[in-house]
Amino acid sequence: MVRDAQRKVVKIYGAGGLRQLEAYQTGILVSPQGEILTVLSYVLDTDDLAVVLDDGRRFKAQIAAMDPVSELALLRITAAGEALPAFDLSLAAEATAGQRVLALSNLYNIAGGDEPVSVLQGVVSAIAPLDARRGSFATGAARPVYVLDAAANNPGAAGGALIDWNGQLLGLLGKELRSRVTGAWLHYALPAAEVFPSLQRMRLGQAGDEDARPAAPADPLTLADLGLVLVPDVLLRTPPYVDRVIPASPAARAGLRADDLVVLVAGEPAASCKAVVETVGRLERFEEVLIAVLRGGEFIEVTLSTNGGDGDDR
Amino acid sequence: MIARLPLACLSLALLSAVGRGADDLALREQRAFDRAIAAVSDAVVQIRTVGGLDQVEGQSLPQGPTTGLIVTQDGYIVSSAVNFVQRPSSVLVRLPNGRQRPARLIGRDTGRMLVLLKVDGEDALPTPQAAPLSEVRVGDWAIAAGRTYDAERVNVSVGVISALGRMHGRVVQTDASASAANYGGPLVDLRGRVIGVLTPMAPSSPGGTDASELAGTEFYDSGIAFAVPLEHILQVLPRWMADGDLQRGLLGVGMVDGNPHAVPPKLTAVWPRSPAALAGWQKGDVIIAVDGRPVESQTQLRRQIAPRYAGDTLRFTLRRGEGGDAEQFDTETALSGELPPFRPAMLGVLPTRPTETGGVTVREVWPGSPAAEAGIQRGDRLTAIGESEIGTLDAAVALLNAQAPGDQIVLKYVRGDEQRTASAPLAELTAAPWAFDEPPASATEPSGTADGGEDLVELRIPEFSSVARCVDPGNEGYPPAVLIWLGEASASAQQRQAAVWREACLRDRVVLVLPTPTGKQGWSADDVEYLTRLTAAALSRFGGDARRVVIAGAGKAGQVAYLAGFKARRWVRGIATIDSPLPRTLTLPTNSPNQRLVVLSLQTPDQPLTALVRRDLARVADAGFAVAQAERRGTVGPAGIGPEIRDALCAW
């Protein structure tokens, strides 16, 4: 069963090879005609792109399509008349947290030539949105990924297959990233269900779905609208204490006071003044916002609305 | 042949059954993991902190939520100290029903890197069951749970138990992945019982002071993770709730150097006013058992003591004396949380050289010292301090090391044929009791050119290319003192220095070592390693007196002298500097009876740096070192310092 799956995973060789940038990664066959799905990376940035199958046969590959929004790419090889073993993404399974899984990839380029790719075991640690940064760039994916408890995301592994113990495809291994939440290197895979729409679009030659990112509100809500003035934002992460509340404002009506510490805004934790302003700014002016504060060791939740209605104290 | 067919069929059937069985096993294990996690997940809480530092020890801290474990129904929660290293101003806990509650930090367990929190207003929180340590076996499945990525679901990492009783008996080791994603969360067995609470830890050096709370976080991807047994936490919980902070227990002893796994715990020093001192332990005693369990090496002793807290009382069995005279005795001793910095006590006598047995003959008595008060005079021979007889100078120093300034001691001495007794309170070994006279200017002029060049001995250390030139006072007489002077680099400058010092060296028997800095810019911190090796080499090459080793320099060289002196504490007993503030990169160690250090600082008055030098010296004095200051008058060059001053530094 694992052997079957290994045959559907290919090794990709391309650009790189200097200064910690490996010139290899992994990909999966997604159609018997030789379509290969992999992650979009600098490795593909070459005219001399090669794909080596599980049995060692080497093909020159073409980039058929790219999806920069989801950072995926579709390659094509020509295996005259032959039906290659491939994963069918439409039949892929969904993983649950805690599920034992296998990661198939060519990490560290251990598998050379006609050797099958490496198999690692682990469990799905969590299913959560990717809140990661690579170096200093924040990647935009807000959709949930499979966070893995396995050494799955080492150099060269991106584009590999995540399968369950029955050999069913669960997802595609992602690129190396550092989590902003834990500060640690993240091992994760993109769920097949997230990857499939992108694959469809690439096959049809459509551009990536730019609308996937949430649009900025037309008339964003501000703290001034709510009548809240926070303390001056002088530190790297200034704790969001309320400096004063404008009389007869939604905040005043809801009973917020000076020296309250804002801890949650619309369910999201408020780590700093900047974060509060940002979170509030993603809402439209007419929307209600749930704010939670700490006052003298007490936890208080209120709903603020600019509509003139009173907020409720809970 | 026919008979083989059924056999083949049977084995084929068996094989496929095994194949299916393997799949079944995987499925059953999967279900077992799920059930174990479900059993404990309600007691795993998400913690958010607000405020505090952004960086600790130069590391930026991750911003996400962290994990904790509920341990009592009324709201006590345990988490890892690493989650609170930024000292936050507010703590918010998300309870299993989704409600958020503020939490108070009750205290820390610095011996096990944990913190205790309390949320108020709850009385029926879910608590986990603890797995008895006796039932935990190496190789058993272990699941690490945290609640960082998703407040609704725990995140999971699976591994096995790798070892028990790690870190001197304090933690269980697993290869499940522990990181900021689950520090503070539980390590669970297959039956859903909590084995321990995950926290990062790293091996610390023997005799090291408090470990950093961030130590061990670099292991997160290495297959090494630690958990403090919940069984232990529940046992110590009532005391933790009452005391607030739990501190590691300390004894206050120094032990012989060597491989701690092989060398027995033989005492070389006893901190004054420490638990060891109060119990009457002395230098030379050997600890042979703790609470009835024999300890044969220092590591075994650490294993008994490291898991204990300040305030715990243990029964120590010690052996004093050798061979047939050896006696064995027990003491019940309570460990303490802190040891005050060691301040050496001073009697005020300068012993004669060479050292001898049968007491210590007095060469000089400092005016105004306890010895002077007690009426001791030049020529007297001290035979006993307090209860114990003094055989040698070393024994006397050790006895004095165990006293603190202010203690009243009784001295017995012999003058002529009479035995006498006197007593006096000990003073603190501080500012210069010695007078410092500038020698007349004429004596400081360098005496011409290559005079004495042929008498310089060259000292080389393998692996280093620099050469040190030394003035050797010869082999007759008592062991010489060793003075390492960090001067100019050129060979001719060194020869000039040597010529100037030669007379003083020969008169007072001082080996003067003039090393050459490795860099072209003069002395720098890179030379510290070389100087350490050089000190040891000079001591052995010239048969120097281990009690009288001084490293000295002026200005920038003086800063390097501080660095090298503190680094090479095993050999160096004094640091002398001229107009040198402490280097900014130096972390000041505290004084210890084993490795006493004395500092002499000469300052030219009204220099821009003088105020800074004085402030730095105050810091050094606070760390327990004896500091002497003197002012230089006139503009005499560094050659004007006589070596007698050096020798005086190394007296008690």
PDB file of N, CA, C and O in Angstrom, chain B residues 237-286:
ATOM      1  N   LEU B 237       1.936  20.108  45.971  1.00  0.00           N
ATOM      2  CA  LEU B 237       0.984  21.200  45.740  1.00  0.00           C
ATOM      3  C   LEU B 237       0.537  21.944  46.999  1.00  0.00           C
ATOM      4  O   LEU B 237       0.521  23.173  47.010  1.00  0.00           O
ATOM      5  N   PRO B 238       0.200  21.266  48.096  1.00  0.00           N
ATOM      6  CA  PRO B 238      -0.235  22.023  49.279  1.00  0.00           C
ATOM      7  C   PRO B 238       0.847  22.993  49.755  1.00  0.00           C
ATOM      8  O   PRO B 238       0.571  24.131  50.109  1.00  0.00           O
ATOM      9  N   ARG B 239       2.102  22.534  49.702  1.00  0.00           N
ATOM     10  CA  ARG B 239       3.208  23.384  50.139  1.00  0.00           C
ATOM     11  C   ARG B 239       3.405  24.536  49.153  1.00  0.00           C
ATOM     12  O   ARG B 239       3.665  25.678  49.551  1.00  0.00           O
ATOM     13  N   TRP B 240       3.228  24.237  47.868  1.00  0.00           N
ATOM     14  CA  TRP B 240       3.390  25.255  46.839  1.00  0.00           C
ATOM     15  C   TRP B 240       2.324  26.333  47.001  1.00  0.00           C
ATOM     16  O   TRP B 240       2.590  27.526  46.917  1.00  0.00           O
ATOM     17  N   MET B 241       1.094  25.904  47.284  1.00  0.00           N
ATOM     18  CA  MET B 241       0.008  26.873  47.436  1.00  0.00           C
ATOM     19  C   MET B 241       0.285  27.774  48.639  1.00  0.00           C
ATOM     20  O   MET B 241       0.010  28.964  48.626  1.00  0.00           O
ATOM     21  N   ALA B 242       0.885  27.199  49.683  1.00  0.00           N
ATOM     22  CA  ALA B 242       1.122  27.989  50.895  1.00  0.00           C
ATOM     23  C   ALA B 242       2.344  28.885  50.760  1.00  0.00           C
ATOM     24  O   ALA B 242       2.327  30.048  51.157  1.00  0.00           O
ATOM     25  N   ASP B 243       3.437  28.365  50.198  1.00  0.00           N
ATOM     26  CA  ASP B 243       4.694  29.106  50.188  1.00  0.00           C
ATOM     27  C   ASP B 243       4.827  30.062  49.027  1.00  0.00           C
ATOM     28  O   ASP B 243       5.696  30.920  49.036  1.00  0.00           O
ATOM     29  N   GLY B 244       4.022  29.894  47.973  1.00  0.00           N
ATOM     30  CA  GLY B 244       4.247  30.746  46.801  1.00  0.00           C
ATOM     31  C   GLY B 244       5.369  30.175  45.955  1.00  0.00           C
ATOM     32  O   GLY B 244       5.155  29.329  45.107  1.00  0.00           O
ATOM     33  N   ASP B 245       6.588  30.628  46.198  1.00  0.00           N
ATOM     34  CA  ASP B 245       7.696  30.139  45.389  1.00  0.00           C
ATOM     35  C   ASP B 245       8.343  28.917  46.021  1.00  0.00           C
ATOM     36  O   ASP B 245       8.517  28.851  47.229  1.00  0.00           O
ATOM     37  N   LEU B 246       8.737  27.965  45.176  1.00  0.00           N
ATOM     38  CA  LEU B 246       9.525  26.832  45.645  1.00  0.00           C
ATOM     39  C   LEU B 246      10.919  26.990  45.050  1.00  0.00           C
ATOM     40  O   LEU B 246      11.065  27.107  43.832  1.00  0.00           O
ATOM     41  N   GLN B 247      11.932  26.961  45.900  1.00  0.00           N
ATOM     42  CA  GLN B 247      13.280  27.148  45.384  1.00  0.00           C
ATOM     43  C   GLN B 247      14.084  25.873  45.507  1.00  0.00           C
ATOM     44  O   GLN B 247      13.834  25.044  46.373  1.00  0.00           O
ATOM     45  N   ARG B 248      15.098  25.757  44.673  1.00  0.00           N
ATOM     46  CA  ARG B 248      15.999  24.615  44.776  1.00  0.00           C
ATOM     47  C   ARG B 248      16.752  24.690  46.095  1.00  0.00           C
ATOM     48  O   ARG B 248      17.129  25.759  46.531  1.00  0.00           O
ATOM     49  N   GLY B 249      16.974  23.548  46.708  1.00  0.00           N
ATOM     50  CA  GLY B 249      17.681  23.535  47.982  1.00  0.00           C
ATOM     51  C   GLY B 249      19.187  23.566  47.779  1.00  0.00           C
ATOM     52  O   GLY B 249      19.731  22.894  46.917  1.00  0.00           O
ATOM     53  N   LEU B 250      19.889  24.365  48.595  1.00  0.00           N
ATOM     54  CA  LEU B 250      21.345  24.483  48.477  1.00  0.00           C
ATOM     55  C   LEU B 250      22.001  24.112  49.802  1.00  0.00           C
ATOM     56  O   LEU B 250      21.416  24.283  50.869  1.00  0.00           O
ATOM     57  N   LEU B 251      23.223  23.615  49.705  1.00  0.00           N
ATOM     58  CA  LEU B 251      23.953  23.212  50.898  1.00  0.00           C
ATOM     59  C   LEU B 251      24.993  24.235  51.321  1.00  0.00           C
ATOM     60  O   LEU B 251      25.197  24.481  52.493  1.00  0.00           O
ATOM     61  N   GLY B 252      25.684  24.792  50.338  1.00  0.00           N
ATOM     62  CA  GLY B 252      26.719  25.743  50.673  1.00  0.00           C
ATOM     63  C   GLY B 252      28.081  25.106  50.875  1.00  0.00           C
ATOM     64  O   GLY B 252      28.789  25.409  51.838  1.00  0.00           O
ATOM     65  N   VAL B 253      28.445  24.184  49.987  1.00  0.00           N
ATOM     66  CA  VAL B 253      29.770  23.574  50.092  1.00  0.00           C
ATOM     67  C   VAL B 253      30.461  23.637  48.753  1.00  0.00           C
ATOM     68  O   VAL B 253      29.830  23.707  47.705  1.00  0.00           O
ATOM     69  N   GLY B 254      31.792  23.596  48.794  1.00  0.00           N
ATOM     70  CA  GLY B 254      32.548  23.428  47.575  1.00  0.00           C
ATOM     71  C   GLY B 254      33.189  22.055  47.637  1.00  0.00           C
ATOM     72  O   GLY B 254      33.541  21.583  48.720  1.00  0.00           O
ATOM     73  N   MET B 255      33.327  21.429  46.481  1.00  0.00           N
ATOM     74  CA  MET B 255      33.882  20.072  46.490  1.00  0.00           C
ATOM     75  C   MET B 255      35.116  19.972  45.607  1.00  0.00           C
ATOM     76  O   MET B 255      35.370  20.849  44.792  1.00  0.00           O
ATOM     77  N   VAL B 256      35.874  18.877  45.760  1.00  0.00           N
ATOM     78  CA  VAL B 256      37.122  18.752  44.998  1.00  0.00           C
ATOM     79  C   VAL B 256      36.820  18.732  43.512  1.00  0.00           C
ATOM     80  O   VAL B 256      35.791  18.246  43.061  1.00  0.00           O
ATOM     81  N   ASP B 257      37.775  19.229  42.757  1.00  0.00           N
ATOM     82  CA  ASP B 257      37.656  19.243  41.304  1.00  0.00           C
ATOM     83  C   ASP B 257      37.859  17.858  40.735  1.00  0.00           C
ATOM     84  O   ASP B 257      38.473  17.007  41.364  1.00  0.00           O
ATOM     85  N   GLY B 258      37.408  17.686  39.535  1.00  0.00           N
ATOM     86  CA  GLY B 258      37.653  16.410  38.869  1.00  0.00           C
ATOM     87  C   GLY B 258      36.395  15.963  38.182  1.00  0.00           C
ATOM     88  O   GLY B 258      35.417  16.695  38.115  1.00  0.00           O
ATOM     89  N   ASN B 259      36.401  14.756  37.658  1.00  0.00           N
ATOM     90  CA  ASN B 259      35.227  14.236  36.982  1.00  0.00           C
ATOM     91  C   ASN B 259      34.144  13.939  38.019  1.00  0.00           C
ATOM     92  O   ASN B 259      34.310  13.057  38.851  1.00  0.00           O
ATOM     93  N   PRO B 260      33.018  14.660  37.969  1.00  0.00           N
ATOM     94  CA  PRO B 260      32.027  14.467  39.041  1.00  0.00           C
ATOM     95  C   PRO B 260      31.446  13.060  39.095  1.00  0.00           C
ATOM     96  O   PRO B 260      30.868  12.675  40.113  1.00  0.00           O
ATOM     97  N   HIS B 261      31.581  12.286  38.017  1.00  0.00           N
ATOM     98  CA  HIS B 261      31.039  10.929  38.070  1.00  0.00           C
ATOM     99  C   HIS B 261      31.966   9.990  38.822  1.00  0.00           C
ATOM    100  O   HIS B 261      31.585   8.893  39.199  1.00  0.00           O
ATOM    101  N   ALA B 262      33.223  10.403  38.962  1.00  0.00           N
ATOM    102  CA  ALA B 262      34.190   9.499  39.582  1.00  0.00           C
ATOM    103  C   ALA B 262      34.637   9.972  40.956  1.00  0.00           C
ATOM    104  O   ALA B 262      34.926   9.182  41.834  1.00  0.00           O
ATOM    105  N   VAL B 263      34.692  11.296  41.126  1.00  0.00           N
ATOM    106  CA  VAL B 263      35.296  11.836  42.339  1.00  0.00           C
ATOM    107  C   VAL B 263      34.288  11.825  43.478  1.00  0.00           C
ATOM    108  O   VAL B 263      33.144  12.221  43.306  1.00  0.00           O
ATOM    109  N   PRO B 264      34.703  11.397  44.672  1.00  0.00           N
ATOM    110  CA  PRO B 264      33.753  11.376  45.791  1.00  0.00           C
ATOM    111  C   PRO B 264      33.466  12.786  46.288  1.00  0.00           C
ATOM    112  O   PRO B 264      34.246  13.701  46.070  1.00  0.00           O
ATOM    113  N   PRO B 265      32.338  12.992  46.973  1.00  0.00           N
ATOM    114  CA  PRO B 265      31.975  14.326  47.452  1.00  0.00           C
ATOM    115  C   PRO B 265      32.774  14.704  48.695  1.00  0.00           C
ATOM    116  O   PRO B 265      32.267  14.685  49.806  1.00  0.00           O
ATOM    117  N   LYS B 266      34.004  15.109  48.464  1.00  0.00           N
ATOM    118  CA  LYS B 266      34.859  15.525  49.572  1.00  0.00           C
ATOM    119  C   LYS B 266      34.844  17.044  49.618  1.00  0.00           C
ATOM    120  O   LYS B 266      35.059  17.709  48.613  1.00  0.00           O
ATOM    121  N   LEU B 267      34.626  17.594  50.804  1.00  0.00           N
ATOM    122  CA  LEU B 267      34.437  19.042  50.904  1.00  0.00           C
ATOM    123  C   LEU B 267      35.769  19.774  50.881  1.00  0.00           C
ATOM    124  O   LEU B 267      36.712  19.384  51.557  1.00  0.00           O
ATOM    125  N   THR B 268      35.834  20.830  50.105  1.00  0.00           N
ATOM    126  CA  THR B 268      37.011  21.687  50.161  1.00  0.00           C
ATOM    127  C   THR B 268      36.681  23.031  50.785  1.00  0.00           C
ATOM    128  O   THR B 268      37.569  23.781  51.127  1.00  0.00           O
ATOM    129  N   ALA B 269      35.426  23.338  50.891  1.00  0.00           N
ATOM    130  CA  ALA B 269      35.063  24.628  51.471  1.00  0.00           C
ATOM    131  C   ALA B 269      33.656  24.546  52.017  1.00  0.00           C
ATOM    132  O   ALA B 269      32.819  23.808  51.503  1.00  0.00           O
ATOM    133  N   VAL B 270      33.420  25.309  53.072  1.00  0.00           N
ATOM    134  CA  VAL B 270      32.088  25.386  53.645  1.00  0.00           C
ATOM    135  C   VAL B 270      31.729  26.865  53.740  1.00  0.00           C
ATOM    136  O   VAL B 270      32.444  27.625  54.379  1.00  0.00           O
ATOM    137  N   TRP B 271      30.673  27.270  53.066  1.00  0.00           N
ATOM    138  CA  TRP B 271      30.246  28.665  53.114  1.00  0.00           C
ATOM    139  C   TRP B 271      29.868  29.037  54.548  1.00  0.00           C
ATOM    140  O   TRP B 271      29.141  28.301  55.207  1.00  0.00           O
ATOM    141  N   PRO B 272      30.336  30.176  55.022  1.00  0.00           N
ATOM    142  CA  PRO B 272      29.907  30.581  56.357  1.00  0.00           C
ATOM    143  C   PRO B 272      28.398  30.817  56.388  1.00  0.00           C
ATOM    144  O   PRO B 272      27.825  31.279  55.411  1.00  0.00           O
ATOM    145  N   ARG B 273      27.775  30.479  57.509  1.00  0.00           N
ATOM    146  CA  ARG B 273      26.349  30.671  57.731  1.00  0.00           C
ATOM    147  C   ARG B 273      25.464  29.888  56.748  1.00  0.00           C
ATOM    148  O   ARG B 273      24.307  30.210  56.551  1.00  0.00           O
ATOM    149  N   SER B 274      26.035  28.899  56.113  1.00  0.00           N
ATOM    150  CA  SER B 274      25.240  28.070  55.217  1.00  0.00           C
ATOM    151  C   SER B 274      24.713  26.876  56.014  1.00  0.00           C
ATOM    152  O   SER B 274      25.151  26.630  57.127  1.00  0.00           O
ATOM    153  N   PRO B 275      23.785  26.109  55.434  1.00  0.00           N
ATOM    154  CA  PRO B 275      23.325  24.907  56.131  1.00  0.00           C
ATOM    155  C   PRO B 275      24.491  23.991  56.513  1.00  0.00           C
ATOM    156  O   PRO B 275      24.493  23.403  57.592  1.00  0.00           O
ATOM    157  N   ALA B 276      25.481  23.908  55.643  1.00  0.00           N
ATOM    158  CA  ALA B 276      26.617  23.045  55.947  1.00  0.00           C
ATOM    159  C   ALA B 276      27.383  23.579  57.156  1.00  0.00           C
ATOM    160  O   ALA B 276      27.811  22.827  58.033  1.00  0.00           O
ATOM    161  N   ALA B 277      27.583  24.893  57.197  1.00  0.00           N
ATOM    162  CA  ALA B 277      28.323  25.479  58.321  1.00  0.00           C
ATOM    163  C   ALA B 277      27.557  25.286  59.619  1.00  0.00           C
ATOM    164  O   ALA B 277      28.126  24.929  60.648  1.00  0.00           O
ATOM    165  N   LEU B 278      26.255  25.497  59.574  1.00  0.00           N
ATOM    166  CA  LEU B 278      25.446  25.354  60.778  1.00  0.00           C
ATOM    167  C   LEU B 278      25.458  23.927  61.283  1.00  0.00           C
ATOM    168  O   LEU B 278      25.286  23.670  62.468  1.00  0.00           O
ATOM    169  N   ALA B 279      25.657  22.990  60.354  1.00  0.00           N
ATOM    170  CA  ALA B 279      25.681  21.590  60.776  1.00  0.00           C
ATOM    171  C   ALA B 279      27.056  21.180  61.270  1.00  0.00           C
ATOM    172  O   ALA B 279      27.242  20.046  61.705  1.00  0.00           O
ATOM    173  N   GLY B 280      28.027  22.086  61.170  1.00  0.00           N
ATOM    174  CA  GLY B 280      29.346  21.784  61.704  1.00  0.00           C
ATOM    175  C   GLY B 280      30.244  21.023  60.750  1.00  0.00           C
ATOM    176  O   GLY B 280      31.228  20.418  61.160  1.00  0.00           O
ATOM    177  N   TRP B 281      29.937  21.064  59.452  1.00  0.00           N
ATOM    178  CA  TRP B 281      30.793  20.355  58.521  1.00  0.00           C
ATOM    179  C   TRP B 281      32.097  21.094  58.350  1.00  0.00           C
ATOM    180  O   TRP B 281      32.170  22.312  58.473  1.00  0.00           O
ATOM    181  N   GLN B 282      33.181  20.352  58.003  1.00  0.00           N
ATOM    182  CA  GLN B 282      34.474  20.981  57.834  1.00  0.00           C
ATOM    183  C   GLN B 282      35.121  20.557  56.538  1.00  0.00           C
ATOM    184  O   GLN B 282      34.770  19.537  55.944  1.00  0.00           O
ATOM    185  N   LYS B 283      36.116  21.316  56.167  1.00  0.00           N
ATOM    186  CA  LYS B 283      36.906  20.950  54.990  1.00  0.00           C
ATOM    187  C   LYS B 283      37.543  19.590  55.210  1.00  0.00           C
ATOM    188  O   LYS B 283      38.081  19.308  56.282  1.00  0.00           O
ATOM    189  N   GLY B 284      37.471  18.749  54.211  1.00  0.00           N
ATOM    190  CA  GLY B 284      38.074  17.432  54.333  1.00  0.00           C
ATOM    191  C   GLY B 284      37.062  16.348  54.636  1.00  0.00           C
ATOM    192  O   GLY B 284      37.343  15.156  54.446  1.00  0.00           O
ATOM    193  N   ASP B 285      35.879  16.734  55.119  1.00  0.00           N
ATOM    194  CA  ASP B 285      34.840  15.738  55.359  1.00  0.00           C
ATOM    195  C   ASP B 285      34.387  15.153  54.029  1.00  0.00           C
ATOM    196  O   ASP B 285      34.424  15.818  53.005  1.00  0.00           O
ATOM    197  N   VAL B 286      33.925  13.923  54.078  1.00  0.00           N
ATOM    198  CA  VAL B 286      33.395  13.285  52.870  1.00  0.00           C
ATOM    199  C   VAL B 286      31.959  12.880  53.154  1.00  0.00           C
ATOM    200  O   VAL B 286      31.672  12.225  54.149  1.00  0.00           O
TER     201      VAL B 286
END
